[in-house]
PDB file of C-alpha atoms in Angstrom:
ATOM      1  CA  MET A   1     148.846 113.433  63.100  1.00  0.00           C
ATOM      2  CA  THR A   2     145.427 111.998  62.302  1.00  0.00           C
ATOM      3  CA  VAL A   3     142.486 111.973  64.687  1.00  0.00           C
ATOM      4  CA  GLU A   4     142.863 108.125  64.988  1.00  0.00           C
ATOM      5  CA  LEU A   5     146.485 108.408  65.976  1.00  0.00           C
ATOM      6  CA  ALA A   6     145.722 111.178  68.386  1.00  0.00           C
ATOM      7  CA  HIS A   7     143.061 108.866  70.196  1.00  0.00           C
ATOM      8  CA  ARG A   8     145.784 106.121  70.410  1.00  0.00           C
ATOM      9  CA  VAL A   9     148.213 108.558  71.805  1.00  0.00           C
ATOM     10  CA  MET A  10     145.961 109.655  74.409  1.00  0.00           C
ATOM     11  CA  GLN A  11     145.322 106.137  75.498  1.00  0.00           C
ATOM     12  CA  GLU A  12     148.875 105.036  75.501  1.00  0.00           C
ATOM     13  CA  HIS A  13     149.955 108.226  77.461  1.00  0.00           C
ATOM     14  CA  ILE A  14     147.086 108.003  79.938  1.00  0.00           C
ATOM     15  CA  ASP A  15     149.347 108.380  82.946  1.00  0.00           C
ATOM     16  CA  CYS A  16     151.380 111.357  81.540  1.00  0.00           C
ATOM     17  CA  PRO A  17     150.497 114.925  82.472  1.00  0.00           C
ATOM     18  CA  VAL A  18     149.531 116.792  79.447  1.00  0.00           C
ATOM     19  CA  THR A  19     151.772 119.741  80.643  1.00  0.00           C
ATOM     20  CA  VAL A  20     154.736 117.548  80.513  1.00  0.00           C
ATOM     21  CA  CYS A  21     154.189 115.169  77.576  1.00  0.00           C
ATOM     22  CA  ALA A  22     154.550 116.976  74.315  1.00  0.00           C
ATOM     23  CA  ILE A  23     152.951 114.257  72.172  1.00  0.00           C
ATOM     24  CA  LYS A  24     149.964 114.099  74.564  1.00  0.00           C
ATOM     25  CA  SER A  25     149.668 117.843  74.442  1.00  0.00           C
ATOM     26  CA  GLN A  26     149.805 117.717  70.545  1.00  0.00           C
ATOM     27  CA  ALA A  27     147.217 114.833  70.386  1.00  0.00           C
ATOM     28  CA  LYS A  28     144.831 116.849  72.861  1.00  0.00           C
ATOM     29  CA  THR A  29     145.018 119.948  70.733  1.00  0.00           C
ATOM     30  CA  LEU A  30     144.263 118.151  67.494  1.00  0.00           C
ATOM     31  CA  LEU A  31     141.278 116.340  69.135  1.00  0.00           C
ATOM     32  CA  VAL A  32     139.970 119.681  70.600  1.00  0.00           C
ATOM     33  CA  GLN A  33     140.329 121.340  67.190  1.00  0.00           C
ATOM     34  CA  HIS A  34     138.311 118.574  65.453  1.00  0.00           C
ATOM     35  CA  ASN A  35     135.635 118.760  68.222  1.00  0.00           C
ATOM     36  CA  ARG A  36     136.449 115.195  69.328  1.00  0.00           C
ATOM     37  CA  MET A  37     137.280 116.267  72.801  1.00  0.00           C
ATOM     38  CA  SER A  38     136.316 119.205  75.123  1.00  0.00           C
ATOM     39  CA  PRO A  39     138.902 120.696  77.311  1.00  0.00           C
ATOM     40  CA  ALA A  40     138.548 120.852  81.056  1.00  0.00           C
ATOM     41  CA  ASN A  41     137.606 124.272  82.489  1.00  0.00           C
ATOM     42  CA  ARG A  42     140.827 124.013  84.768  1.00  0.00           C
ATOM     43  CA  VAL A  43     144.161 122.505  84.160  1.00  0.00           C
ATOM     44  CA  LYS A  44     144.928 119.508  86.152  1.00  0.00           C
ATOM     45  CA  PHE A  45     148.649 119.290  87.423  1.00  0.00           C
ATOM     46  CA  GLY A  46     150.092 116.076  88.337  1.00  0.00           C
ATOM     47  CA  TYR A  47     148.022 112.877  89.003  1.00  0.00           C
TER      48      TYR A  47
END
């Protein structure tokens, strides 16, 4: 997955919880690894 695709996935899956949506989780991990996103201090469950 490219950084550009990861950004698009995050936008298209904005309503999906990262704990449930595998593709969003993968995109978030990639963006964090490339310093394009900073993870939250605590996990948000649900909406």
